[in-house]
Coordinates of C-alpha atoms in Angstrom, one line a residue:
M20 CA 76.4 288.0 62.2
L21 CA 77.8 288.7 65.9
V22 CA 79.8 285.4 65.8
Q23 CA 81.6 286.3 62.6
L24 CA 82.0 289.9 64.1
V25 CA 83.8 288.3 67.4
L26 CA 85.7 285.9 65.3
A27 CA 87.2 288.6 63.1
L28 CA 88.2 290.6 66.4
Q29 CA 89.8 287.4 67.3
A30 CA 91.8 287.3 64.3
S31 CA 93.1 290.8 65.0
L32 CA 94.2 290.4 68.4
V33 CA 96.1 287.3 67.3
V34 CA 97.9 289.3 64.9
V35 CA 98.7 292.3 67.1
E36 CA 99.7 289.9 69.7
V37 CA 102.3 288.5 67.7
L38 CA 103.8 291.9 66.7
P39 CA 106.7 293.0 68.7
L40 CA 106.7 295.6 71.4
S41 CA 107.4 299.2 70.2
G42 CA 110.6 299.7 68.8
N43 CA 110.5 303.2 70.5
S44 CA 111.5 301.9 73.7
T45 CA 111.7 305.3 75.2
S46 CA 107.9 306.3 74.6
R47 CA 106.5 308.4 77.9
A48 CA 103.1 307.7 78.6
T49 CA 103.8 310.7 81.5
T50 CA 105.1 314.3 81.8
L51 CA 108.8 314.2 82.7
V52 CA 109.8 316.4 85.0
A53 CA 113.2 317.3 85.5
G54 CA 114.3 314.4 83.8
L55 CA 112.0 312.1 86.1
P56 CA 109.0 310.4 85.4
A57 CA 106.1 312.4 87.0
E58 CA 104.0 309.1 88.1
L59 CA 105.2 305.8 86.2
P60 CA 109.1 304.5 84.9
P61 CA 109.0 304.7 81.7
Q62 CA 108.5 301.1 79.8
P63 CA 108.7 299.7 76.9
T64 CA 105.4 300.9 74.9
I65 CA 103.0 298.0 73.9
P66 CA 100.8 298.5 71.1
L67 CA 97.3 300.0 72.1
S68 CA 95.6 298.0 69.3
R69 CA 95.2 294.9 71.4
G70 CA 93.7 296.9 74.1
V71 CA 91.3 298.7 71.9
L72 CA 90.3 295.5 70.0
L73 CA 89.6 294.0 73.0
V74 CA 87.6 297.3 74.6
A75 CA 85.5 296.5 71.2
A76 CA 85.0 293.2 71.8
L77 CA 83.8 293.6 75.1
A78 CA 81.4 296.6 74.2
L79 CA 80.2 294.4 71.3
A80 CA 79.3 291.6 73.8
L81 CA 77.4 294.0 76.2
A82 CA 75.6 295.1 73.3
A83 CA 74.5 292.1 72.1
L84 CA 73.6 291.3 75.5
F85 CA 70.8 294.0 75.8
S86 CA 69.6 293.5 72.1
S87 CA 69.2 289.7 72.0
P88 CA 69.8 287.8 75.7
H89 CA 68.3 284.7 74.6
S90 CA 69.8 284.1 71.0
T91 CA 71.9 281.1 70.4
N92 CA 74.2 282.9 68.6
L93 CA 75.0 285.2 71.4
G94 CA 76.1 282.1 73.6
I95 CA 78.4 280.8 70.9
A96 CA 79.8 284.7 70.5
L97 CA 80.2 285.2 74.4
T98 CA 82.1 281.4 74.4
T99 CA 84.5 282.4 71.7
L100 CA 84.7 285.7 73.4
S101 CA 85.8 284.6 76.9
A102 CA 88.2 282.4 75.3
L103 CA 89.6 285.1 73.5
V104 CA 89.9 287.4 76.5
S105 CA 91.5 284.6 78.5
Q106 CA 94.0 284.2 75.6
C107 CA 94.7 287.8 75.0
M108 CA 95.2 288.4 79.0
T109 CA 97.3 285.2 79.2
R110 CA 99.4 286.3 76.6
S111 CA 99.8 289.8 77.4
W112 CA 100.5 289.2 81.2
T113 CA 103.5 287.1 80.4
R114 CA 105.1 289.7 78.0
L115 CA 104.3 292.2 80.4
A116 CA 106.5 290.3 83.3
A117 CA 109.4 290.5 81.5
I118 CA 109.4 294.1 81.5
V119 CA 107.6 295.0 84.7
P120 CA 109.4 293.5 87.5
A121 CA 106.1 293.7 90.1
L122 CA 104.2 291.5 87.8
A123 CA 106.9 288.5 87.3
V124 CA 106.0 287.1 90.9
P125 CA 104.3 283.5 91.0
S126 CA 103.5 282.1 93.8
A127 CA 105.9 278.7 94.7
K128 CA 102.9 276.9 94.7
N129 CA 101.7 277.7 91.5
S130 CA 104.5 278.8 89.4
S131 CA 105.4 276.9 86.3
R132 CA 109.0 277.8 87.5
P133 CA 109.4 274.2 89.5
L134 CA 112.7 275.7 91.5
S135 CA 112.3 279.4 91.5
T136 CA 109.6 282.5 91.8
F137 CA 111.8 286.1 91.3
A138 CA 111.8 289.2 89.9
A139 CA 112.5 290.0 86.6
V140 CA 114.9 292.4 86.0
P141 CA 114.2 294.8 83.2
S142 CA 116.8 296.9 81.5
P143 CA 117.1 300.4 82.5
L144 CA 118.3 301.9 79.4
A145 CA 115.0 303.7 78.7
F146 CA 115.4 305.6 82.0
P147 CA 115.9 308.9 81.5
A148 CA 119.8 310.4 81.3
T149 CA 119.5 312.7 84.6
M150 CA 122.7 312.0 87.0
G151 CA 125.6 310.0 87.8
S152 CA 127.3 311.5 90.9
F153 CA 130.2 309.7 93.0
S154 CA 129.9 311.6 96.0
S155 CA 129.2 311.3 100.0
A156 CA 125.9 312.6 101.4
A157 CA 127.8 315.4 103.4
S158 CA 128.9 316.8 99.4
Q159 CA 125.4 316.8 98.9
G160 CA 124.3 318.9 101.9
R161 CA 122.8 316.3 103.8
D162 CA 123.2 315.0 107.1
D163 CA 120.1 313.2 108.3
G164 CA 121.6 309.7 108.7
A165 CA 119.9 308.0 106.1
E166 CA 123.7 307.8 104.5
I167 CA 126.9 306.5 106.1
L168 CA 130.0 305.1 105.5
D169 CA 129.7 306.2 101.8
S170 CA 132.7 307.3 100.6
P171 CA 135.8 305.1 100.1
S172 CA 138.1 306.2 103.1
E173 CA 135.0 305.8 105.5
W174 CA 133.9 302.2 103.9
R175 CA 137.6 301.2 104.0
A176 CA 138.2 302.2 107.5
A177 CA 134.8 300.6 108.5
L178 CA 136.5 297.1 106.7
S179 CA 139.4 297.3 108.2
A180 CA 138.1 297.6 111.8
L181 CA 136.1 294.6 111.9
P182 CA 137.4 291.8 114.3
S183 CA 140.0 288.8 112.8
L184 CA 139.1 285.8 112.7
A185 CA 141.6 285.1 116.0
D186 CA 139.0 287.9 117.8
L187 CA 136.4 285.8 116.8
H188 CA 137.5 282.6 117.5
D189 CA 137.4 280.9 114.4
V190 CA 133.4 281.8 114.2
L191 CA 133.3 283.8 110.9
P192 CA 130.9 286.6 110.9
T193 CA 127.9 286.6 108.1
I194 CA 127.0 289.4 105.7
F195 CA 124.2 291.0 104.0
L196 CA 125.4 292.3 100.9
A197 CA 124.3 294.8 98.8
H198 CA 124.4 292.9 95.5
G199 CA 123.1 295.7 93.5
S200 CA 121.8 295.6 89.9
P201 CA 122.9 294.3 86.2
M202 CA 124.2 297.4 85.5
L203 CA 127.1 297.3 87.9
I204 CA 128.8 295.5 85.1
H205 CA 127.0 296.6 82.4
P206 CA 129.6 298.4 79.5
P207 CA 130.2 302.0 80.7
H208 CA 130.0 303.1 77.2
L209 CA 126.2 302.0 76.9
A210 CA 125.7 302.7 80.4
N211 CA 126.2 306.2 80.2
A212 CA 123.9 307.3 77.2
R213 CA 120.8 306.1 79.0
S214 CA 121.2 305.3 82.5
G215 CA 118.6 307.7 84.8
P216 CA 119.0 307.3 88.8
L217 CA 120.2 304.0 88.9
L218 CA 123.2 304.9 87.7
S219 CA 123.9 307.3 90.6
I220 CA 125.0 304.4 92.8
Q221 CA 124.7 301.2 91.2
G222 CA 126.4 302.2 87.5
P223 CA 129.5 300.5 86.6
E224 CA 131.4 304.0 87.3
G225 CA 129.7 304.4 90.8
P226 CA 130.5 303.8 94.0
L227 CA 129.0 300.2 94.9
V228 CA 131.2 299.1 92.6
A229 CA 134.2 300.4 94.0
F230 CA 133.2 299.0 97.4
L231 CA 132.3 295.5 96.2
K232 CA 136.2 295.8 95.0
D233 CA 137.5 296.7 98.0
L234 CA 135.2 294.0 99.8
G235 CA 136.3 290.9 98.3
P236 CA 140.1 290.9 98.7
L237 CA 139.3 292.0 102.7
L238 CA 136.8 289.0 103.1
M239 CA 139.4 286.7 101.5
E240 CA 142.6 288.0 103.8
K241 CA 140.8 288.5 107.1
Y242 CA 138.7 285.7 107.4
T243 CA 140.2 283.4 104.8
P244 CA 137.1 281.0 104.3
R245 CA 137.3 277.7 102.7
A246 CA 133.8 278.1 100.7
I247 CA 131.2 280.6 100.7
V248 CA 127.5 279.6 101.0
V249 CA 125.2 282.5 99.3
L250 CA 121.9 283.2 99.2
S251 CA 120.0 285.6 97.0
A252 CA 117.0 287.8 96.7
H253 CA 116.3 286.3 92.8
W254 CA 116.4 282.4 94.1
E255 CA 112.8 281.1 96.2
T256 CA 111.5 277.9 96.9
E257 CA 108.4 276.7 98.9
G258 CA 110.4 276.4 102.4
G259 CA 113.9 277.2 101.0
G260 CA 117.2 275.2 101.8
V261 CA 117.7 274.2 98.1
V262 CA 121.1 273.7 97.8
T263 CA 123.3 273.7 94.2
D264 CA 125.5 270.7 93.4
Y265 CA 127.1 272.0 89.9
G266 CA 129.9 270.3 90.3
D267 CA 133.2 271.9 88.9
K268 CA 131.5 274.3 87.1
N269 CA 128.7 276.8 88.3
P270 CA 126.8 277.8 85.0
L271 CA 125.1 281.4 85.4
L272 CA 121.7 281.9 84.9
F273 CA 121.2 285.2 82.9
D274 CA 118.0 286.3 85.2
Y275 CA 117.3 289.6 83.3
Y276 CA 115.9 290.8 80.3
G277 CA 115.9 293.9 77.9
F278 CA 119.8 294.1 78.2
P279 CA 122.4 294.8 75.6
K280 CA 124.3 291.4 74.3
E281 CA 127.2 292.2 76.1
L282 CA 125.5 291.0 79.6
Y283 CA 124.5 287.8 78.2
E284 CA 128.0 287.2 77.2
V285 CA 129.3 287.7 80.7
T286 CA 131.7 285.3 82.0
F287 CA 132.4 284.2 85.8
K288 CA 134.4 281.0 87.0
S289 CA 133.2 279.4 89.9
R290 CA 132.9 275.6 91.0
G291 CA 130.9 274.0 93.8
D292 CA 132.1 271.4 96.0
K293 CA 129.6 268.1 96.3
A294 CA 131.1 267.4 100.3
I295 CA 130.1 270.9 101.2
A296 CA 126.7 271.0 99.4
Q297 CA 126.0 268.0 101.4
R298 CA 126.9 269.4 104.4
V299 CA 124.6 272.4 103.8
V300 CA 121.9 269.9 103.2
Q301 CA 122.8 267.8 106.5
V302 CA 122.6 271.6 108.3
L303 CA 119.7 272.5 107.2
K304 CA 117.6 269.5 108.1
E305 CA 119.1 269.3 111.5
G306 CA 117.9 272.8 111.9
G307 CA 114.3 272.2 111.0
I308 CA 114.4 273.0 107.3
E309 CA 112.8 269.9 105.9
S310 CA 112.8 271.2 102.5
A311 CA 116.5 271.2 102.0
R312 CA 117.8 269.0 99.4
L313 CA 120.4 269.1 96.3
T314 CA 119.9 270.3 92.9
N315 CA 122.1 269.7 90.1
K316 CA 122.8 270.9 86.7
L317 CA 119.9 268.9 84.9
E318 CA 117.1 270.9 87.1
P319 CA 116.1 273.9 85.9
R320 CA 115.7 276.5 88.7
G321 CA 114.4 279.9 86.7
E322 CA 113.3 281.5 83.5
D323 CA 116.8 282.6 81.7
G324 CA 116.6 286.2 80.0
R325 CA 117.8 284.8 76.6
G326 CA 114.6 282.9 76.3
F327 CA 114.6 279.0 78.3
M328 CA 114.6 277.7 81.8
G329 CA 117.6 277.0 83.0
P330 CA 120.0 276.2 86.0
G331 CA 123.1 278.3 87.5
L332 CA 124.0 281.0 89.9
D333 CA 121.9 284.3 89.3
H334 CA 122.7 287.6 88.7
G335 CA 122.5 288.5 92.7
V336 CA 125.4 286.3 92.8
F337 CA 127.3 286.8 89.9
V338 CA 127.2 290.4 89.4
P339 CA 128.7 291.4 92.7
F340 CA 130.8 288.5 93.0
K341 CA 132.2 289.6 89.6
L342 CA 133.4 292.6 90.9
M343 CA 134.5 291.3 94.6
F344 CA 136.7 288.6 93.1
K345 CA 137.4 289.5 89.4
D346 CA 136.8 287.2 87.0
E347 CA 137.5 283.5 89.2
A348 CA 136.0 282.8 92.5
P349 CA 138.8 281.8 94.8
V350 CA 136.8 279.3 96.8
P351 CA 133.8 277.0 96.3
I352 CA 130.6 279.0 96.0
I353 CA 127.1 277.2 97.0
Q354 CA 124.1 278.6 96.5
V355 CA 120.9 278.1 98.4
S356 CA 117.1 279.6 98.1
I357 CA 115.4 281.6 100.4
P358 CA 111.5 280.6 101.5
S359 CA 109.1 281.8 99.2
D360 CA 106.9 283.3 102.1
L361 CA 109.3 285.8 102.4
S362 CA 108.6 286.1 106.2
P363 CA 111.4 287.5 108.2
A364 CA 110.9 284.7 110.8
T365 CA 111.7 281.8 108.0
Q366 CA 114.4 283.8 106.8
H367 CA 115.7 284.0 110.2
A368 CA 114.9 280.7 110.7
L369 CA 116.9 279.5 107.8
G370 CA 119.9 281.4 108.6
A371 CA 119.6 280.3 112.3
A372 CA 119.8 276.7 110.7
L373 CA 122.8 277.3 108.6
S374 CA 125.1 279.1 111.3
P375 CA 127.0 275.5 112.5
L376 CA 128.7 276.7 109.0
R377 CA 130.1 279.6 110.7
R378 CA 132.4 277.2 112.6
E379 CA 134.0 275.3 109.7
G380 CA 135.4 278.1 107.6
I381 CA 132.2 279.2 105.7
L382 CA 131.2 282.4 105.0
L383 CA 127.3 283.2 104.5
I384 CA 126.2 286.0 102.6
A385 CA 123.1 286.6 101.6
G386 CA 122.0 289.3 98.9
G387 CA 119.7 291.9 98.5
L388 CA 119.5 295.7 98.5
T389 CA 117.6 297.8 101.0
V390 CA 115.6 300.1 98.4
H391 CA 114.6 298.1 95.6
T392 CA 111.3 299.6 93.6
F393 CA 110.4 299.8 89.9
R394 CA 107.5 301.9 90.9
D395 CA 109.8 304.7 91.2
F396 CA 113.0 305.1 89.8
G397 CA 113.6 308.3 91.3
S398 CA 114.2 306.2 94.8
F399 CA 117.6 304.8 93.5
S400 CA 119.4 308.1 93.8
P401 CA 119.7 310.3 96.9
A402 CA 119.3 313.4 94.8
A403 CA 115.8 312.5 93.6
A404 CA 114.8 310.0 96.1
A405 CA 111.5 311.7 98.1
E406 CA 111.9 312.2 101.8
K407 CA 110.1 309.0 102.8
Y408 CA 112.9 306.9 101.6
R409 CA 115.2 308.7 103.4
V410 CA 113.6 307.9 106.7
W411 CA 113.4 304.4 105.6
E412 CA 117.2 304.6 105.2
K413 CA 117.5 306.0 108.5
A414 CA 115.3 303.5 110.2
I415 CA 117.8 300.6 109.0
V416 CA 121.0 302.3 110.4
D417 CA 119.2 303.1 113.3
A418 CA 117.9 299.3 114.3
V419 CA 121.5 298.0 113.0
A420 CA 123.0 300.4 115.8
V421 CA 120.7 299.0 118.9
K422 CA 123.4 297.9 121.2
D423 CA 121.4 295.1 122.7
P424 CA 120.9 292.0 121.0
K425 CA 117.8 291.5 121.9
A426 CA 116.1 294.7 121.4
R427 CA 118.6 295.1 117.9
H428 CA 116.6 291.8 117.1
R429 CA 113.2 293.2 117.8
A430 CA 114.2 296.6 116.1
L431 CA 115.4 295.0 112.7
F432 CA 112.2 292.8 112.7
S433 CA 110.0 296.2 113.1
L434 CA 111.7 297.2 109.8
V435 CA 108.9 295.5 108.1
H436 CA 105.9 297.5 109.8
H437 CA 107.9 300.6 109.0
P438 CA 105.4 303.3 107.4
S439 CA 107.7 303.6 104.3
F440 CA 108.9 299.9 103.8
R441 CA 106.1 298.9 101.3
S442 CA 107.3 302.3 99.1
A443 CA 111.0 301.1 99.1
H444 CA 109.9 297.4 98.7
P445 CA 106.7 296.1 96.8
R446 CA 107.9 293.1 97.2
E447 CA 109.8 291.7 100.1
E448 CA 112.4 289.6 98.3
H449 CA 115.0 292.1 98.6
F450 CA 115.0 292.9 101.9
V451 CA 114.5 289.6 103.7
P452 CA 117.6 288.4 102.9
L453 CA 118.9 290.4 105.7
Y454 CA 117.1 288.5 108.1
V455 CA 118.7 285.2 106.8
A456 CA 121.9 287.0 107.9
Q457 CA 121.0 287.9 111.0
G458 CA 119.9 284.8 112.0
A459 CA 122.9 283.0 111.4
G460 CA 124.8 286.1 112.8
E461 CA 122.3 285.9 115.9
T462 CA 123.4 282.2 116.6
G463 CA 126.2 280.2 117.8
N464 CA 128.6 283.5 118.9
I465 CA 131.2 283.7 121.9
E466 CA 129.9 285.9 124.4
G467 CA 130.8 289.9 123.2
R468 CA 130.4 289.1 119.3
E469 CA 126.7 289.5 119.1
G470 CA 127.3 292.9 117.3
A471 CA 126.2 294.3 114.0
R472 CA 127.6 297.0 111.9
V473 CA 126.9 298.7 108.8
V474 CA 130.0 298.6 106.7
C475 CA 128.8 300.8 104.2
G476 CA 126.1 302.9 104.2
L477 CA 125.3 303.7 100.4
W478 CA 122.3 304.7 99.4
G479 CA 119.8 302.3 98.7
S480 CA 122.9 299.9 99.3
K481 CA 123.5 299.3 102.6
T482 CA 126.0 296.3 103.6
V483 CA 125.5 294.7 106.9
V484 CA 128.1 292.3 108.8
F485 CA 126.8 290.4 111.8
G486 CA 128.1 288.2 114.6
V487 CA 131.1 290.8 115.1

């Protein structure tokens, strides 16, 4: 009888498992206060029947254990139950990983994704609609240094003040870029319906969009690069240094989930360059990155939000670049993976290995964010964020502002030990690209051009230029 009961439970769980996620994407597991989650961000509801049945099955097995510990049928039942639990947990983990970013981080060695481990990006359309302002920190009555250069006039002045290529003796600077989220290119009429805190800075009509549109043309005009080598928080490999060789057309990897179909129809034209890609591999190997190699369109590098593995530039590249360069990149774009150990030292070493490219007319851009946590969606808005996030943002500004190169190096490396770091970055992947830009920008400079500057200090989306 016990076996039949467990088998019946298994059949019920299988039926529940194949049911779609609840259609009510705005269901709340917590009480909303002032339009924000009290504890957890709202996520699409997963049917509770699965969990109830699993608990019932476990209870049944425990009851049987105490009533008949030597039963042969019990052994069969527990074996079946073990397989059931494993199957249910595996499927549920996979489904959860598509909507909860913290779960979508398999290790590089154990991942089924041969070239990539990345945090999945869920759609924020289920977030509460609470805010969406395009205003500076001063207008919000805050002058604590957490937000600087956050108005168009301020960041344009900072960009204009960057040294010219002649001033830098033809050694290009390096950039840690606030690459934003897919919401930057989200259709405004859809985003405004239910956008939540993320819209405040990274919405399609927010200030980060305006900054990126200013940044791209200035970089092309001031530094006239012949190519861009870009690194993103969304592409990790063991050791780093995997280099795209996609030929005349770079594909796009839509590595985000739950967005409207318009975000899977986005286009951005760009091309690679085999000779430059080969040169990138060469300097990486010469710089001690033994894992450096080329990858092409036949080799998947990640999971596409449309449901298949594939190659391509991820959204940490094509989303900001579409705003910076409109619909087509003016120069070849080569993407390089970051080391999956996510340590500042290995990221810095990767950047240092790439540094010779700065003297060859190649612009190095490493993309991420200074605040990136889906455990607290209020953190994405300066009006809603807890004080600990303001302290964190101020610490970044202060570290970049240190004048002495060695002291600044130490200050930047110490940021990962800041008391608020883990709150702002439950996983490090969106912050450590800063160390790639730092490593490249600290290496090979002419004397007097070893500085670093925040050129846009938007909340959670700071952009820093090194080697100036």
